[in-house]
Structure formats: C-alpha cells, structure tokens
Amino acid sequence: MHIHLFRQDQFNPLVSLPTSIDNIINVDAVILTHLHLDHFDEVAKDLLPKDIKVFVQDKKDAKELRDAAFKNIEILHKDTVYEDIKLAKTPGQHGRGEILKIAGNVCGVVFKHPNEKTLYVAGDTICYEGVREVIATHKPEIIVVNAGDNQFLDSDSLIMGKDDIYEVYKTALNAKIIASHMEAINHWTLSREELKSFINEKGISSDVLVPDDGEEYTF
C-alpha cells in the first residue's frame, strides 16, 4: 500500500512546542500508547532520561525501548498500578479499511485514583465497539480523544473525526471530552475551527472541549 500525505511539502511537527522541553520531560513516568513517529521520535529518545519509568503496550514495543537504552520499562495490563494510580490498558483501532493492515497495534489507558476523577485517554483510535465498551465498563468522567481526523490521501480516517467525537459524547453523556492531537501533523483534515463549529451546532460545546496548544484544564 502506498502512502500519500495531504501536505507533503510541510515537515512534521507543523507547530512549535507551547512550553520548554525541560517542562515536558519533568514528569514521573511516560506512557507510550504506540511508537509511531508522531508519538515517539528520535528527539524524544535522545532527551528523555534513560532511567525514566516508561509504560508500553506490548513486548514488541518494550524491546524497541530496550534497544534504545531505556532501562525502566513496564508493559501495561488491565490491572497495572503505579504510585496508587490504577492504570487499565484499553484497546484501540487505528483507522478504518485497508490502512489497518499497516497501522499496527495501539492502546489507550484508563487512570483511576480514589481522590480523582476517572480519566480515559483513548489514544490513536476511531470510535468503535472497543471504545464504547471501555466507556461502559469504566464510566470515565474525563475522556481525551485524539481528533483531527488524520488521513492519507488514499485512506480512510486514522483517528477520530467529528462524527466519532459525537458518538463518544452520546456514549458518555456525563463525561467531559477533550479533543487533542489537532493541527500538528501534516495529515490532519479536521481543524479546531471546524470542530468547534460542529459542536456548537450540536449544542454540546460545554461538554466537548477543544484546547489550544499548551492550554490546561483542572477538574
């Protein structure tokens, strides 16, 4: 299968970081839902401390991290615990149609702590039965979806578009949904402006949040 990009003359990432590298890597742990270059590139490999805690989805990704000299790697499961936080690995489907043959495996994560709201980071996935099952099982109060409706010229959607997001909203009526992964990689097709217009038309703008790069929320 040949891959053709929408903006082949534009190099990734399309935007600058909204904060410093030092701020970004000043964390307790890193979760890699998968190893595509828009999630984990050579710069990340070079700058992250090699002893930082890294969670990965499977043995294949763990081996790649070990080969890159990372030393503190753990494979996510449905009942992983880190610093009193329960981490539940969740399934994902990175696209529709023929692209699935090369998209590879991906995952999401549900975060649970008795003093915090339940958070579901869906990862690079469309809305499909697996996502709906996660919502029904874990009842997350906050859901982060990778939006942008990223596509190649000859493929269907790789991640969620506006209709996917609306399906997530209808499945999780009591949750706040945050649309991430937008306008930063050269195969995006859904802009923030278009998504905001869509959610305004649907009357769900108080429940579906579309942050700017670097914007923060506290729940």
mmCIF file of C-alpha atoms in Angstrom:
data_model
loop_
_atom_site.group_PDB
_atom_site.id
_atom_site.type_symbol
_atom_site.label_atom_id
_atom_site.label_comp_id
_atom_site.label_asym_id
_atom_site.label_seq_id
_atom_site.Cartn_x
_atom_site.Cartn_y
_atom_site.Cartn_z
ATOM 1 C CA MET A 1 0.000 0.000 0.000
ATOM 2 C CA HIS A 2 1.374 3.420 -0.982
ATOM 3 C CA ILE A 3 1.075 6.298 1.486
ATOM 4 C CA HIS A 4 0.465 9.817 0.159
ATOM 5 C CA LEU A 5 0.224 12.798 2.518
ATOM 6 C CA PHE A 6 -2.011 15.860 2.242
ATOM 7 C CA ARG A 7 0.790 18.343 2.940
ATOM 8 C CA GLN A 8 3.867 16.638 1.572
ATOM 9 C CA ASP A 9 5.713 19.973 1.395
ATOM 10 C CA GLN A 10 5.264 20.566 5.141
ATOM 11 C CA PHE A 11 7.519 18.860 7.659
ATOM 12 C CA ASN A 12 6.323 17.479 10.971
ATOM 13 C CA PRO A 13 5.673 18.816 13.501
ATOM 14 C CA LEU A 14 3.763 21.739 11.995
ATOM 15 C CA VAL A 15 3.802 23.778 15.218
ATOM 16 C CA SER A 16 6.351 24.696 17.851
ATOM 17 C CA LEU A 17 6.191 23.357 21.386
ATOM 18 C CA PRO A 18 3.980 25.517 23.647
ATOM 19 C CA THR A 19 6.385 25.086 26.554
ATOM 20 C CA SER A 20 10.007 24.172 27.112
ATOM 21 C CA ILE A 21 11.450 20.689 26.713
ATOM 22 C CA ASP A 22 12.531 20.833 30.362
ATOM 23 C CA ASN A 23 8.919 21.296 31.452
ATOM 24 C CA ILE A 24 7.728 18.467 29.237
ATOM 25 C CA ILE A 25 10.215 15.881 30.460
ATOM 26 C CA ASN A 26 9.899 16.876 34.128
ATOM 27 C CA VAL A 27 7.477 14.006 34.794
ATOM 28 C CA ASP A 28 7.367 10.864 36.918
ATOM 29 C CA ALA A 29 6.617 8.496 34.054
ATOM 30 C CA VAL A 30 5.869 8.264 30.346
ATOM 31 C CA ILE A 31 3.092 6.240 28.716
ATOM 32 C CA LEU A 32 3.614 5.272 25.083
ATOM 33 C CA THR A 33 0.362 4.089 23.531
ATOM 34 C CA HIS A 34 2.375 3.084 20.446
ATOM 35 C CA LEU A 35 5.607 4.052 18.725
ATOM 36 C CA HIS A 36 4.571 5.931 15.582
ATOM 37 C CA LEU A 37 6.852 8.898 14.929
ATOM 38 C CA ASP A 38 4.229 11.495 15.844
ATOM 39 C CA HIS A 39 4.218 9.997 19.351
ATOM 40 C CA PHE A 40 7.830 8.937 19.909
ATOM 41 C CA ASP A 41 10.615 10.197 17.667
ATOM 42 C CA GLU A 42 14.403 10.400 17.726
ATOM 43 C CA VAL A 43 14.335 13.677 19.665
ATOM 44 C CA ALA A 44 12.251 12.059 22.402
ATOM 45 C CA LYS A 45 14.641 9.110 22.506
ATOM 46 C CA ASP A 46 17.591 11.447 22.922
ATOM 47 C CA LEU A 47 16.105 13.822 25.501
ATOM 48 C CA LEU A 48 14.207 11.534 27.853
ATOM 49 C CA PRO A 49 16.309 10.236 30.764
ATOM 50 C CA LYS A 50 17.130 6.598 30.100
ATOM 51 C CA ASP A 51 16.080 5.621 33.629
ATOM 52 C CA ILE A 52 12.643 7.239 33.486
ATOM 53 C CA LYS A 53 9.667 4.938 34.013
ATOM 54 C CA VAL A 54 8.135 4.072 30.625
ATOM 55 C CA PHE A 55 4.910 2.139 30.126
ATOM 56 C CA VAL A 56 4.377 0.418 26.768
ATOM 57 C CA GLN A 57 1.605 -1.644 25.233
ATOM 58 C CA ASP A 58 3.391 -4.927 24.473
ATOM 59 C CA LYS A 59 6.636 -6.930 24.301
ATOM 60 C CA LYS A 60 7.455 -5.644 20.822
ATOM 61 C CA ASP A 61 7.438 -2.014 21.934
ATOM 62 C CA ALA A 62 9.312 -2.931 25.124
ATOM 63 C CA LYS A 63 12.113 -4.456 23.040
ATOM 64 C CA GLU A 64 12.365 -1.330 20.901
ATOM 65 C CA LEU A 65 12.679 0.791 24.039
ATOM 66 C CA ARG A 66 15.366 -1.507 25.456
ATOM 67 C CA ASP A 67 17.226 -1.301 22.155
ATOM 68 C CA ALA A 68 17.132 2.496 22.578
ATOM 69 C CA ALA A 69 18.834 2.081 26.004
ATOM 70 C CA PHE A 70 15.802 2.725 28.204
ATOM 71 C CA LYS A 71 16.102 0.763 31.441
ATOM 72 C CA ASN A 72 12.840 1.116 33.373
ATOM 73 C CA ILE A 73 10.147 -0.336 31.120
ATOM 74 C CA GLU A 74 6.838 -1.913 32.096
ATOM 75 C CA ILE A 75 4.183 -3.454 29.873
ATOM 76 C CA LEU A 76 0.690 -2.174 30.583
ATOM 77 C CA HIS A 77 -2.078 -4.579 31.558
ATOM 78 C CA LYS A 78 -5.679 -4.205 32.658
ATOM 79 C CA ASP A 79 -4.633 -4.036 36.320
ATOM 80 C CA THR A 80 -1.343 -2.119 36.362
ATOM 81 C CA VAL A 81 -0.705 0.029 39.455
ATOM 82 C CA TYR A 82 1.722 2.951 39.648
ATOM 83 C CA GLU A 83 2.032 5.232 42.701
ATOM 84 C CA ASP A 84 -1.503 4.341 43.909
ATOM 85 C CA ILE A 85 -2.921 5.032 40.453
ATOM 86 C CA LYS A 86 -4.665 2.171 38.696
ATOM 87 C CA LEU A 87 -3.810 2.006 35.001
ATOM 88 C CA ALA A 88 -6.014 -0.125 32.778
ATOM 89 C CA LYS A 89 -4.769 -0.793 29.262
ATOM 90 C CA THR A 90 -7.593 -0.415 26.740
ATOM 91 C CA PRO A 91 -7.922 -1.476 23.089
ATOM 92 C CA GLY A 92 -7.813 0.817 20.088
ATOM 93 C CA GLN A 93 -8.421 0.607 16.347
ATOM 94 C CA HIS A 94 -6.060 2.890 14.444
ATOM 95 C CA GLY A 95 -8.252 3.553 11.431
ATOM 96 C CA ARG A 96 -10.760 2.048 9.053
ATOM 97 C CA GLY A 97 -10.366 -0.084 5.966
ATOM 98 C CA GLU A 98 -7.129 -1.046 4.234
ATOM 99 C CA ILE A 99 -4.946 1.201 6.399
ATOM 100 C CA LEU A 100 -5.418 -1.206 9.307
ATOM 101 C CA LYS A 101 -3.094 -3.653 7.552
ATOM 102 C CA ILE A 102 -0.144 -1.352 8.220
ATOM 103 C CA ALA A 103 -1.322 0.844 11.122
ATOM 104 C CA GLY A 104 -0.232 -1.661 13.754
ATOM 105 C CA ASN A 105 -1.361 -2.134 17.328
ATOM 106 C CA VAL A 106 -2.290 0.770 19.582
ATOM 107 C CA CYS A 107 -3.763 1.126 23.043
ATOM 108 C CA GLY A 108 -5.394 3.603 25.359
ATOM 109 C CA VAL A 109 -5.308 3.889 29.148
ATOM 110 C CA VAL A 110 -7.858 4.449 31.910
ATOM 111 C CA PHE A 111 -6.496 6.191 35.033
ATOM 112 C CA LYS A 112 -8.225 5.637 38.385
ATOM 113 C CA HIS A 113 -7.475 7.050 41.840
ATOM 114 C CA PRO A 114 -9.900 7.318 44.778
ATOM 115 C CA ASN A 115 -9.357 11.067 45.092
ATOM 116 C CA GLU A 116 -9.519 11.917 41.393
ATOM 117 C CA LYS A 117 -11.971 11.728 38.520
ATOM 118 C CA THR A 118 -11.600 8.710 36.261
ATOM 119 C CA LEU A 119 -9.688 9.641 33.104
ATOM 120 C CA TYR A 120 -9.773 7.734 29.815
ATOM 121 C CA VAL A 121 -7.023 8.552 27.310
ATOM 122 C CA ALA A 122 -8.284 6.800 24.193
ATOM 123 C CA GLY A 123 -5.089 7.037 22.118
ATOM 124 C CA ASP A 124 -4.912 6.798 18.336
ATOM 125 C CA THR A 125 -8.261 5.175 17.653
ATOM 126 C CA ILE A 126 -11.526 5.744 15.887
ATOM 127 C CA CYS A 127 -14.784 5.344 17.790
ATOM 128 C CA TYR A 128 -15.745 1.690 17.516
ATOM 129 C CA GLU A 129 -17.177 -1.032 19.733
ATOM 130 C CA GLY A 130 -13.972 -1.333 21.769
ATOM 131 C CA VAL A 131 -14.135 2.334 22.790
ATOM 132 C CA ARG A 132 -17.816 2.072 23.654
ATOM 133 C CA GLU A 133 -17.091 -0.979 25.822
ATOM 134 C CA VAL A 134 -14.343 0.881 27.709
ATOM 135 C CA ILE A 135 -16.745 3.737 28.449
ATOM 136 C CA ALA A 136 -19.470 1.340 29.608
ATOM 137 C CA THR A 137 -17.042 -0.593 31.822
ATOM 138 C CA HIS A 138 -15.039 2.212 33.423
ATOM 139 C CA LYS A 139 -17.529 5.112 33.256
ATOM 140 C CA PRO A 140 -14.841 7.788 32.824
ATOM 141 C CA GLU A 141 -15.643 11.349 33.812
ATOM 142 C CA ILE A 142 -12.969 12.797 31.517
ATOM 143 C CA ILE A 143 -12.144 11.419 28.075
ATOM 144 C CA VAL A 144 -9.223 12.595 25.946
ATOM 145 C CA VAL A 145 -9.648 11.696 22.287
ATOM 146 C CA ASN A 146 -7.111 12.079 19.526
ATOM 147 C CA ALA A 147 -9.060 14.087 16.999
ATOM 148 C CA GLY A 148 -8.008 15.783 13.772
ATOM 149 C CA ASP A 149 -9.488 13.075 11.520
ATOM 150 C CA ASN A 150 -5.978 12.365 10.252
ATOM 151 C CA GLN A 151 -5.927 10.618 6.883
ATOM 152 C CA PHE A 152 -3.665 9.815 3.999
ATOM 153 C CA LEU A 153 -4.840 10.746 0.509
ATOM 154 C CA ASP A 154 -5.740 7.139 -0.215
ATOM 155 C CA SER A 155 -7.017 6.081 3.215
ATOM 156 C CA ASP A 156 -9.997 6.408 5.491
ATOM 157 C CA SER A 157 -9.743 8.057 8.912
ATOM 158 C CA LEU A 158 -6.829 7.017 11.120
ATOM 159 C CA ILE A 159 -8.187 8.650 14.286
ATOM 160 C CA MET A 160 -11.390 10.319 15.374
ATOM 161 C CA GLY A 161 -13.229 12.880 13.295
ATOM 162 C CA LYS A 162 -16.195 14.975 14.341
ATOM 163 C CA ASP A 163 -18.733 12.162 13.897
ATOM 164 C CA ASP A 164 -16.580 9.853 16.050
ATOM 165 C CA ILE A 165 -16.415 12.503 18.746
ATOM 166 C CA TYR A 166 -20.192 12.900 18.634
ATOM 167 C CA GLU A 167 -20.539 9.132 19.069
ATOM 168 C CA VAL A 168 -18.244 9.277 22.107
ATOM 169 C CA TYR A 169 -20.362 12.103 23.503
ATOM 170 C CA LYS A 170 -23.576 10.101 23.067
ATOM 171 C CA THR A 171 -21.956 7.057 24.683
ATOM 172 C CA ALA A 172 -20.614 9.014 27.677
ATOM 173 C CA LEU A 173 -23.241 11.662 28.364
ATOM 174 C CA ASN A 174 -21.840 12.603 31.777
ATOM 175 C CA ALA A 175 -18.212 12.964 30.689
ATOM 176 C CA LYS A 176 -16.145 15.938 29.634
ATOM 177 C CA ILE A 177 -14.433 15.207 26.314
ATOM 178 C CA ILE A 178 -11.149 16.860 25.353
ATOM 179 C CA ALA A 179 -10.123 16.878 21.688
ATOM 180 C CA SER A 180 -6.346 16.547 21.365
ATOM 181 C CA HIS A 181 -3.871 15.678 18.565
ATOM 182 C CA MET A 182 -5.039 18.514 16.282
ATOM 183 C CA GLU A 183 -3.334 20.543 13.525
ATOM 184 C CA ALA A 184 0.189 19.457 14.475
ATOM 185 C CA ILE A 185 0.886 16.697 11.936
ATOM 186 C CA ASN A 186 0.704 17.136 8.174
ATOM 187 C CA HIS A 187 -2.097 14.633 7.534
ATOM 188 C CA TRP A 188 -4.778 16.293 9.676
ATOM 189 C CA THR A 189 -8.089 17.017 7.943
ATOM 190 C CA LEU A 190 -10.267 18.365 10.791
ATOM 191 C CA SER A 191 -9.370 21.805 12.123
ATOM 192 C CA ARG A 192 -10.155 23.186 15.547
ATOM 193 C CA GLU A 193 -12.371 25.815 13.921
ATOM 194 C CA GLU A 194 -14.420 23.196 12.065
ATOM 195 C CA LEU A 195 -14.770 21.010 15.156
ATOM 196 C CA LYS A 196 -15.862 23.975 17.294
ATOM 197 C CA SER A 197 -18.472 24.879 14.680
ATOM 198 C CA PHE A 198 -19.732 21.281 14.666
ATOM 199 C CA ILE A 199 -20.065 21.008 18.443
ATOM 200 C CA ASN A 200 -21.789 24.388 18.585
ATOM 201 C CA GLU A 201 -24.309 23.181 16.007
ATOM 202 C CA LYS A 202 -24.906 20.060 18.104
ATOM 203 C CA GLY A 203 -25.239 22.113 21.287
ATOM 204 C CA ILE A 204 -22.514 20.201 23.116
ATOM 205 C CA SER A 205 -19.781 22.827 23.442
ATOM 206 C CA SER A 206 -19.944 22.723 27.254
ATOM 207 C CA ASP A 207 -19.081 19.009 27.207
ATOM 208 C CA VAL A 208 -16.603 18.820 24.307
ATOM 209 C CA LEU A 209 -13.517 20.964 24.852
ATOM 210 C CA VAL A 210 -11.130 21.940 22.048
ATOM 211 C CA PRO A 211 -7.966 23.318 23.670
ATOM 212 C CA ASP A 212 -5.286 25.384 22.022
ATOM 213 C CA ASP A 213 -1.737 24.040 22.139
ATOM 214 C CA GLY A 214 -0.493 24.302 25.709
ATOM 215 C CA GLU A 215 -3.903 25.044 27.222
ATOM 216 C CA GLU A 216 -4.568 23.331 30.557
ATOM 217 C CA TYR A 217 -7.704 22.188 32.370
ATOM 218 C CA THR A 218 -8.250 21.350 36.031
ATOM 219 C CA PHE A 219 -11.136 19.079 37.011
#
